[in-house]
Amino acid sequence: MSFSTHNFNGQRALVRVDFNVPIKNGTIADDTRIRAALPTIRKILADGGSVVLMSHWGRPLKDIEKKPHLTLADFTLRPVAAHLATLLGTEVIFSDDCISEDAANKAAALKPGQVLLLENLRYYKQEEKGDKEFAEKLAKLGDVYVNDAFGTAHRAHASTAVIADSFAAGKKMFGLLMEGEVKAAEEVLNNSKKPFTAIIGGAKVSDKILIIENLLEKATDIIIGGGMAYTFFKAQGGHIGNSLCEDDRLDMALDLLKKAADKGVCIHLPADSILADKFAADAATSSAVSTEIPSGWMGLDIGQMAIEHFSKVISNSKTILWNGPMGVFEMDKFQHGTKAIAESVAAATTNGAFSLVGGGDSVAAVNKFNLADKVSYVSTGGGAMLEFFEGKQLPGIAAIKG
Ligand code: AMP
């Protein structure tokens, strides 16, 4: 069932959104996730339907257990209702309990064009447990179920997956945001034009093993940058000074290199590095070949040779996946490599490549360098996107697609 072609006229749509936005002292610090859900909400309202929105926010029960001065009220979605009303230019009704009689009454009374936001789903432990009864109570609030929360698609929670069992095949679907995410991810993983280059960076190789292993089956080239590259250099006998290294992953790094060679996948490591004498924005800097880093120095960015090499690989690619920065891009002195790679990905996209940027820090990087609109797709789902590319089936997707 496709959301775009479905007519919501006269229907009450129960929409799972991801409104887990940063809120400080009742003020929304970044409303990107709320804005991302607007097209879906607007389409339902424009069709003549009504909308019941549900979301989680933070980890109320876990946090209250650790910090007893907190109460559920510290985790309310009420500020989101007010902000959403401003964005939509229409009233947003609020129910302060997602499965109460009040919620049921307010949902039942909705007229076409009206919007109801339910209080934080995670006030109930049943949400994260994927409780069937809780999911069934939520399901009663809508005629159709729309999942537009890609950021939680890797969780088998009540509102993201279990709830779909209560709706017939024609009455459950992805929203526009989720549809876009799934389409972009599938395009890269299952339909990629070759050469397909995956750029994997970030701090730790241990976080990225599964994604690299899965990509060995799909990609023609894998660029490895960031802190994780030094574990590969050390494993091959290189001198990496004080660079980040996971000594318990040296064998695994060699194993990955061997598997890549066996499969004919080209692994590209940064030939040179920008060095720092300490992990700090005001560190003294130097540069060296990445396998000859003197002790007392650490690699915090890829060097010029690496930039040129990686850029050439990227410019020859027809499909590009990017997850993780090439260096400590948060510090000005070590942002150059990540910026150059972002620019190369943008240029390749202009020349016809399909590029997907996913995962928290690489998304932050393309935003920092104002290149988000120059790549094909920027994913909103960090953990979900990572698990998708690890080859796992995401419960939120499976619940709808079967
Ligand atoms: P991840 O969350 O694993 O994608 O890692 C992102 C983090 O890795 C960012 O905060 C970067 O500052 C950090 N990072 C990237 N390159 C390096 C490096 N060479 N040494 C230490 N940290 C790095």
Short mmCIF file of C-alpha atoms and ligand atoms in Angstrom, two decimals:
data_model
loop_
_atom_site.label_atom_id
_atom_site.label_comp_id
_atom_site.label_asym_id
_atom_site.label_seq_id
_atom_site.Cartn_x
_atom_site.Cartn_y
_atom_site.Cartn_z
CA MET A 1 0.00 0.00 0.00
CA SER A 2 1.48 3.33 -1.04
CA PHE A 3 0.93 6.38 1.10
CA SER A 4 1.11 8.76 -1.86
CA THR A 5 -1.76 7.10 -3.72
CA HIS A 6 -3.94 6.42 -0.66
CA ASN A 7 -6.88 8.76 -0.16
CA PHE A 8 -7.38 9.57 3.52
CA ASN A 9 -10.71 11.32 3.00
CA GLY A 10 -12.92 10.65 6.05
CA GLN A 11 -10.26 8.46 7.68
CA ARG A 12 -8.49 8.88 10.99
CA ALA A 13 -4.80 8.12 10.48
CA LEU A 14 -2.74 6.97 13.45
CA VAL A 15 0.76 8.17 12.60
CA ARG A 16 3.93 7.07 14.42
CA VAL A 17 6.36 9.96 14.14
CA ASP A 18 9.77 10.61 15.66
CA PHE A 19 9.35 13.79 17.70
CA ASN A 20 12.31 12.93 19.92
CA VAL A 21 13.71 16.46 19.49
CA PRO A 22 16.08 18.30 21.84
CA ILE A 23 13.98 20.33 24.31
CA LYS A 24 15.69 22.64 26.81
CA ASN A 25 13.57 24.38 29.47
CA GLY A 26 10.42 23.78 27.44
CA THR A 27 11.94 25.22 24.26
CA ILE A 28 12.65 23.12 21.18
CA ALA A 29 16.32 23.57 20.29
CA ASP A 30 16.17 21.81 16.90
CA ASP A 31 12.86 21.08 15.16
CA THR A 32 14.28 19.17 12.16
CA ARG A 33 12.43 15.98 13.09
CA ILE A 34 9.12 17.78 13.49
CA ARG A 35 9.51 19.51 10.13
CA ALA A 36 10.43 16.15 8.55
CA ALA A 37 6.95 14.81 9.44
CA LEU A 38 5.03 17.78 8.04
CA PRO A 39 4.58 16.50 4.44
CA THR A 40 2.94 13.31 5.72
CA ILE A 41 0.63 15.19 8.11
CA ARG A 42 -0.26 17.79 5.48
CA LYS A 43 -1.12 15.17 2.84
CA ILE A 44 -3.55 13.38 5.21
CA LEU A 45 -5.22 16.65 6.19
CA ALA A 46 -5.40 17.84 2.57
CA ASP A 47 -7.16 14.59 1.61
CA GLY A 48 -9.85 15.33 4.22
CA GLY A 49 -8.58 13.00 6.91
CA SER A 50 -7.70 13.58 10.55
CA VAL A 51 -4.41 12.73 12.26
CA VAL A 52 -3.55 11.11 15.59
CA LEU A 53 0.19 11.52 16.20
CA MET A 54 2.21 9.36 18.56
CA SER A 55 5.90 9.51 19.47
CA HIS A 56 8.41 8.70 22.15
CA TRP A 57 10.55 11.33 23.82
CA GLY A 58 13.74 10.49 25.72
CA ARG A 59 13.89 7.61 28.19
CA PRO A 60 11.57 8.68 30.99
CA LEU A 61 11.35 5.46 33.01
CA LYS A 62 15.08 4.69 32.80
CA ASP A 63 16.09 8.27 33.65
CA ILE A 64 13.66 8.58 36.57
CA GLU A 65 15.09 5.37 38.03
CA LYS A 66 18.59 6.90 37.91
CA LYS A 67 17.59 10.44 38.95
CA PRO A 68 14.62 10.27 41.33
CA HIS A 69 14.14 14.06 41.35
CA LEU A 70 12.81 13.74 37.79
CA THR A 71 9.12 13.03 37.12
CA LEU A 72 7.17 12.00 34.02
CA ALA A 73 6.25 15.67 33.53
CA ASP A 74 9.92 16.32 32.67
CA PHE A 75 9.41 14.17 29.58
CA THR A 76 6.19 15.63 28.24
CA LEU A 77 5.55 16.16 24.53
CA ARG A 78 3.38 19.21 25.32
CA PRO A 79 5.96 21.74 23.97
CA VAL A 80 5.94 19.81 20.68
CA ALA A 81 2.16 20.23 20.37
CA ALA A 82 2.51 24.00 20.64
CA HIS A 83 5.39 24.12 18.16
CA LEU A 84 3.64 21.83 15.69
CA ALA A 85 0.53 24.02 15.84
CA THR A 86 2.66 26.99 14.77
CA LEU A 87 4.29 25.04 11.92
CA LEU A 88 0.98 23.67 10.64
CA GLY A 89 -0.97 26.86 11.25
CA THR A 90 -3.74 24.85 12.88
CA GLU A 91 -4.72 23.79 16.39
CA VAL A 92 -3.05 20.66 17.75
CA ILE A 93 -5.18 18.95 20.39
CA PHE A 94 -3.18 17.21 23.13
CA SER A 95 -4.03 14.19 25.26
CA ASP A 96 -1.91 13.73 28.34
CA ASP A 97 -1.98 9.94 28.27
CA CYS A 98 -1.59 7.91 25.11
CA ILE A 99 -4.03 5.08 26.00
CA SER A 100 -6.48 6.75 28.41
CA GLU A 101 -10.21 7.28 27.93
CA ASP A 102 -9.35 10.92 27.26
CA ALA A 103 -7.13 9.86 24.36
CA ALA A 104 -9.85 7.58 22.97
CA ASN A 105 -12.54 10.28 23.30
CA LYS A 106 -10.38 12.99 21.73
CA ALA A 107 -9.43 10.67 18.86
CA ALA A 108 -13.07 9.65 18.27
CA ALA A 109 -14.18 13.31 18.22
CA LEU A 110 -11.64 14.38 15.58
CA LYS A 111 -13.14 16.02 12.50
CA PRO A 112 -11.49 16.04 9.08
CA GLY A 113 -8.56 18.47 9.15
CA GLN A 114 -7.94 18.10 12.90
CA VAL A 115 -4.76 16.92 14.61
CA LEU A 116 -4.32 15.20 17.97
CA LEU A 117 -0.92 14.56 19.60
CA LEU A 118 -0.71 11.85 22.25
CA GLU A 119 1.55 12.12 25.28
CA ASN A 120 4.94 10.37 25.26
CA LEU A 121 4.55 6.64 24.51
CA ARG A 122 7.46 5.80 26.79
CA TYR A 123 5.51 6.75 29.90
CA TYR A 124 4.59 3.08 29.57
CA LYS A 125 7.22 0.35 29.82
CA GLN A 126 5.00 -1.70 27.50
CA GLU A 127 6.07 0.49 24.57
CA GLU A 128 9.71 -0.63 24.48
CA LYS A 129 8.73 -4.17 25.50
CA GLY A 130 6.59 -4.44 22.37
CA ASP A 131 3.55 -5.36 24.48
CA LYS A 132 0.66 -6.66 22.37
CA GLU A 133 -2.18 -5.41 24.59
CA PHE A 134 -0.68 -1.92 24.73
CA ALA A 135 -0.27 -1.96 20.94
CA GLU A 136 -3.90 -3.01 20.54
CA LYS A 137 -5.09 -0.13 22.72
CA LEU A 138 -3.12 2.31 20.57
CA ALA A 139 -4.40 0.71 17.37
CA LYS A 140 -8.00 1.53 18.35
CA LEU A 141 -7.18 5.23 17.96
CA GLY A 142 -6.94 5.08 14.14
CA ASP A 143 -8.61 3.58 11.06
CA VAL A 144 -5.28 3.34 9.28
CA TYR A 145 -1.71 3.09 10.60
CA VAL A 146 1.12 5.13 9.11
CA ASN A 147 4.72 4.64 10.22
CA ASP A 148 6.85 7.71 9.53
CA ALA A 149 9.48 7.15 12.23
CA PHE A 150 12.52 5.76 10.42
CA GLY A 151 14.75 6.67 13.39
CA THR A 152 13.07 3.92 15.47
CA ALA A 153 12.52 1.41 12.66
CA HIS A 154 15.23 -0.85 14.11
CA ARG A 155 13.23 -1.29 17.32
CA ALA A 156 10.48 -3.90 17.71
CA HIS A 157 8.45 -1.60 19.93
CA ALA A 158 4.67 -1.59 20.36
CA SER A 159 4.05 1.55 18.29
CA THR A 160 6.70 0.90 15.63
CA ALA A 161 6.15 -2.76 14.80
CA VAL A 162 3.72 -4.81 16.94
CA ILE A 163 0.83 -2.41 16.29
CA ALA A 164 0.88 -3.22 12.56
CA ASP A 165 -0.65 -6.65 13.35
CA SER A 166 -3.90 -4.89 14.24
CA PHE A 167 -4.32 -3.43 10.74
CA ALA A 168 -5.21 -5.22 7.50
CA ALA A 169 -2.78 -5.08 4.56
CA GLY A 170 -4.43 -2.07 2.89
CA LYS A 171 -4.59 -0.15 6.14
CA LYS A 172 -0.92 0.10 7.11
CA MET A 173 1.75 1.97 5.23
CA PHE A 174 4.93 4.01 5.44
CA GLY A 175 4.62 7.79 5.59
CA LEU A 176 6.47 9.99 3.10
CA LEU A 177 9.61 10.34 5.22
CA MET A 178 9.87 6.61 5.85
CA GLU A 179 9.06 5.86 2.21
CA GLY A 180 11.95 8.13 1.13
CA GLU A 181 14.38 6.57 3.61
CA VAL A 182 13.54 3.01 2.63
CA LYS A 183 13.70 3.81 -1.09
CA ALA A 184 17.09 5.52 -0.79
CA ALA A 185 18.54 2.75 1.38
CA GLU A 186 17.26 0.01 -0.93
CA GLU A 187 18.57 1.83 -3.97
CA VAL A 188 22.05 1.74 -2.45
CA LEU A 189 22.01 -1.73 -0.97
CA ASN A 190 20.06 -3.72 -3.53
CA ASN A 191 20.10 -1.72 -6.72
CA SER A 192 23.44 0.04 -6.79
CA LYS A 193 25.06 1.06 -10.05
CA LYS A 194 28.75 0.16 -10.08
CA PRO A 195 31.30 1.34 -9.12
CA PHE A 196 29.74 1.48 -5.65
CA THR A 197 31.96 3.16 -3.07
CA ALA A 198 31.24 2.98 0.63
CA ILE A 199 33.03 5.58 2.75
CA ILE A 200 33.25 4.42 6.34
CA GLY A 201 34.80 6.60 9.02
CA GLY A 202 34.44 7.48 12.67
CA ALA A 203 36.17 6.57 15.84
CA LYS A 204 35.97 2.84 16.34
CA VAL A 205 36.28 -0.07 13.99
CA SER A 206 34.34 -2.25 16.45
CA ASP A 207 31.19 -0.20 15.77
CA LYS A 208 31.54 -0.67 12.02
CA ILE A 209 32.60 -4.30 11.60
CA LEU A 210 29.15 -5.57 10.67
CA ILE A 211 28.52 -2.84 8.14
CA ILE A 212 31.93 -3.38 6.50
CA GLU A 213 31.37 -7.15 6.37
CA ASN A 214 27.99 -6.72 4.76
CA LEU A 215 29.29 -4.13 2.29
CA LEU A 216 32.01 -6.57 1.18
CA GLU A 217 29.13 -8.37 -0.55
CA LYS A 218 27.84 -5.23 -2.25
CA ALA A 219 30.50 -2.54 -2.80
CA THR A 220 33.32 -2.40 -5.31
CA ASP A 221 35.39 0.01 -3.16
CA ILE A 222 35.47 0.71 0.56
CA ILE A 223 37.22 3.85 1.80
CA ILE A 224 38.18 3.63 5.47
CA GLY A 225 39.06 6.87 7.27
CA GLY A 226 38.85 8.43 10.70
CA GLY A 227 40.22 6.94 13.90
CA MET A 228 39.29 3.42 12.87
CA ALA A 229 41.91 3.38 10.07
CA TYR A 230 44.80 3.16 12.57
CA THR A 231 43.74 -0.26 13.84
CA PHE A 232 44.19 -1.49 10.25
CA PHE A 233 47.65 0.15 9.98
CA LYS A 234 48.84 -1.30 13.29
CA ALA A 235 47.52 -4.73 12.35
CA GLN A 236 49.75 -4.59 9.26
CA GLY A 237 52.84 -3.69 11.32
CA GLY A 238 52.66 0.11 10.90
CA HIS A 239 53.77 2.62 13.52
CA ILE A 240 50.79 4.71 14.55
CA GLY A 241 52.22 6.66 17.51
CA ASN A 242 49.44 7.62 19.91
CA SER A 243 46.64 7.33 17.35
CA LEU A 244 43.38 5.67 18.31
CA CYS A 245 43.69 1.88 18.17
CA GLU A 246 41.61 -1.06 19.30
CA ASP A 247 44.28 -3.63 20.13
CA ASP A 248 41.71 -6.36 20.61
CA ARG A 249 40.56 -5.90 17.01
CA LEU A 250 43.88 -6.29 15.18
CA ASP A 251 43.17 -9.85 14.02
CA MET A 252 39.70 -8.84 12.93
CA ALA A 253 41.12 -5.96 10.89
CA LEU A 254 43.49 -8.36 9.09
CA ASP A 255 40.62 -10.75 8.56
CA LEU A 256 38.52 -8.00 6.95
CA LEU A 257 41.40 -7.07 4.65
CA LYS A 258 41.82 -10.70 3.62
CA LYS A 259 38.10 -11.18 2.98
CA ALA A 260 38.08 -8.02 0.85
CA ALA A 261 41.05 -9.27 -1.19
CA ASP A 262 39.34 -12.65 -1.69
CA LYS A 263 36.18 -10.96 -2.92
CA GLY A 264 38.00 -8.46 -5.13
CA VAL A 265 36.75 -5.46 -3.15
CA CYS A 266 39.26 -2.60 -3.04
CA ILE A 267 39.90 -1.27 0.47
CA HIS A 268 41.36 2.25 0.49
CA LEU A 269 43.17 3.43 3.62
CA PRO A 270 44.52 6.99 4.06
CA ALA A 271 48.17 6.98 2.93
CA ASP A 272 49.01 10.03 5.06
CA SER A 273 47.63 11.73 8.15
CA ILE A 274 47.46 15.11 9.81
CA LEU A 275 48.99 14.69 13.25
CA ALA A 276 48.40 16.37 16.58
CA ASP A 277 50.56 16.33 19.73
CA LYS A 278 47.39 16.09 21.85
CA PHE A 279 43.65 15.57 21.38
CA ALA A 280 42.76 19.24 21.51
CA ALA A 281 41.66 22.07 19.23
CA ASP A 282 44.86 24.01 20.01
CA ALA A 283 47.22 21.05 19.46
CA ALA A 284 50.48 21.51 17.52
CA THR A 285 50.12 19.83 14.11
CA SER A 286 52.31 17.96 11.70
CA SER A 287 51.84 15.37 8.96
CA ALA A 288 53.25 11.95 8.17
CA VAL A 289 52.76 8.75 6.21
CA SER A 290 50.09 6.90 8.20
CA THR A 291 52.35 3.91 8.95
CA GLU A 292 55.21 6.08 10.23
CA ILE A 293 53.64 8.20 12.92
CA PRO A 294 56.21 9.08 15.63
CA SER A 295 55.35 8.36 19.24
CA GLY A 296 53.86 11.37 21.00
CA TRP A 297 51.78 12.16 17.90
CA MET A 298 48.32 10.99 16.87
CA GLY A 299 46.51 11.03 13.53
CA LEU A 300 43.40 13.19 13.78
CA ASP A 301 42.66 13.72 10.08
CA ILE A 302 43.50 12.26 6.67
CA GLY A 303 46.34 13.99 4.81
CA GLN A 304 46.60 15.55 1.36
CA MET A 305 47.66 12.35 -0.49
CA ALA A 306 44.72 10.53 1.02
CA ILE A 307 42.33 13.33 0.06
CA GLU A 308 43.50 13.19 -3.55
CA HIS A 309 43.33 9.39 -3.69
CA PHE A 310 39.89 9.16 -2.03
CA SER A 311 38.51 11.99 -4.19
CA LYS A 312 39.56 10.14 -7.34
CA VAL A 313 37.81 6.95 -6.20
CA ILE A 314 34.68 8.95 -5.29
CA SER A 315 34.60 10.81 -8.58
CA ASN A 316 34.64 7.49 -10.48
CA SER A 317 31.70 6.12 -8.47
CA LYS A 318 28.09 5.80 -9.55
CA THR A 319 26.78 4.93 -6.08
CA ILE A 320 28.16 6.35 -2.82
CA LEU A 321 27.31 5.53 0.77
CA TRP A 322 28.93 7.65 3.48
CA ASN A 323 28.88 6.85 7.17
CA GLY A 324 31.34 8.45 9.60
CA PRO A 325 33.78 11.39 9.40
CA MET A 326 37.38 11.18 8.11
CA GLY A 327 38.81 12.95 11.13
CA VAL A 328 37.97 15.00 14.19
CA PHE A 329 35.95 17.43 12.08
CA GLU A 330 34.51 19.13 15.17
CA MET A 331 37.93 20.83 15.57
CA ASP A 332 38.84 23.34 12.84
CA LYS A 333 42.42 22.08 12.48
CA PHE A 334 41.20 18.55 11.71
CA GLN A 335 38.11 19.18 9.60
CA HIS A 336 39.87 19.52 6.27
CA GLY A 337 39.72 15.84 5.22
CA THR A 338 36.04 15.43 6.06
CA LYS A 339 35.22 18.69 4.28
CA ALA A 340 37.17 17.63 1.16
CA ILE A 341 35.41 14.27 1.09
CA ALA A 342 32.01 15.97 1.52
CA GLU A 343 32.88 18.21 -1.42
CA SER A 344 33.95 15.20 -3.53
CA VAL A 345 30.69 13.40 -2.75
CA ALA A 346 28.74 16.54 -3.70
CA ALA A 347 30.70 16.89 -6.97
CA ALA A 348 30.17 13.22 -7.87
CA THR A 349 26.43 13.68 -7.20
CA THR A 350 26.35 16.66 -9.55
CA ASN A 351 27.94 14.39 -12.15
CA GLY A 352 25.17 11.83 -11.81
CA ALA A 353 26.13 9.54 -8.92
CA PHE A 354 23.54 8.54 -6.32
CA SER A 355 24.84 9.44 -2.85
CA LEU A 356 23.39 8.62 0.53
CA VAL A 357 24.80 10.10 3.72
CA GLY A 358 23.68 8.29 6.87
CA GLY A 359 24.72 8.10 10.49
CA GLY A 360 24.86 10.90 13.01
CA ASP A 361 28.32 12.38 12.53
CA SER A 362 28.55 12.32 8.75
CA VAL A 363 25.14 13.98 8.64
CA ALA A 364 26.42 16.61 11.09
CA ALA A 365 29.45 17.05 8.79
CA VAL A 366 27.49 17.66 5.55
CA ASN A 367 25.30 20.10 7.49
CA LYS A 368 28.37 21.88 8.90
CA PHE A 369 29.80 22.31 5.39
CA ASN A 370 26.41 23.33 3.92
CA LEU A 371 26.42 20.44 1.48
CA ALA A 372 23.27 18.60 2.60
CA ASP A 373 21.32 19.72 -0.47
CA LYS A 374 24.16 18.69 -2.80
CA VAL A 375 23.96 14.98 -2.01
CA SER A 376 21.13 12.71 -3.16
CA TYR A 377 19.81 11.76 0.26
CA VAL A 378 20.59 12.57 3.88
CA SER A 379 19.16 9.95 6.22
CA THR A 380 17.45 10.95 9.47
CA GLY A 381 17.93 7.54 11.06
CA GLY A 382 21.39 6.98 12.52
CA GLY A 383 21.02 3.62 14.25
CA ALA A 384 18.29 2.42 11.89
CA MET A 385 20.35 3.23 8.80
CA LEU A 386 23.42 1.53 10.24
CA GLU A 387 21.45 -1.65 10.98
CA PHE A 388 19.91 -1.56 7.52
CA PHE A 389 23.37 -1.53 5.95
CA GLU A 390 24.52 -4.25 8.31
CA GLY A 391 22.01 -6.34 6.41
CA LYS A 392 19.56 -6.71 9.29
CA GLN A 393 15.83 -6.78 8.76
CA LEU A 394 14.34 -3.73 10.52
CA PRO A 395 11.20 -4.61 12.52
CA GLY A 396 9.50 -1.31 11.57
CA ILE A 397 9.94 -2.07 7.88
CA ALA A 398 9.11 -5.77 8.12
CA ALA A 399 5.90 -5.02 10.05
CA ILE A 400 4.52 -3.20 7.05
CA LYS A 401 6.18 -4.93 4.13
CA GLY A 402 5.82 -8.39 5.62
P1 AMP B 1 31.43 7.46 15.05
O1 AMP B 1 30.36 7.89 16.02
O2 AMP B 1 32.03 6.14 15.34
O3 AMP B 1 31.01 7.63 13.62
O4 AMP B 1 32.64 8.46 15.32
C1 AMP B 1 32.54 9.83 15.13
C2 AMP B 1 33.63 10.48 15.94
O5 AMP B 1 34.88 9.98 15.55
C3 AMP B 1 33.67 11.98 15.74
O6 AMP B 1 33.31 12.60 16.93
C4 AMP B 1 35.13 12.25 15.39
O7 AMP B 1 35.68 13.34 16.09
C5 AMP B 1 35.83 10.98 15.82
N1 AMP B 1 37.06 10.76 15.05
C6 AMP B 1 37.21 10.78 13.72
N2 AMP B 1 38.49 10.59 13.38
C7 AMP B 1 39.18 10.44 14.51
C8 AMP B 1 40.56 10.21 14.80
N3 AMP B 1 41.46 10.10 13.83
N4 AMP B 1 40.92 10.10 16.09
C9 AMP B 1 40.00 10.20 17.07
N5 AMP B 1 38.69 10.41 16.87
C10 AMP B 1 38.28 10.53 15.60
#
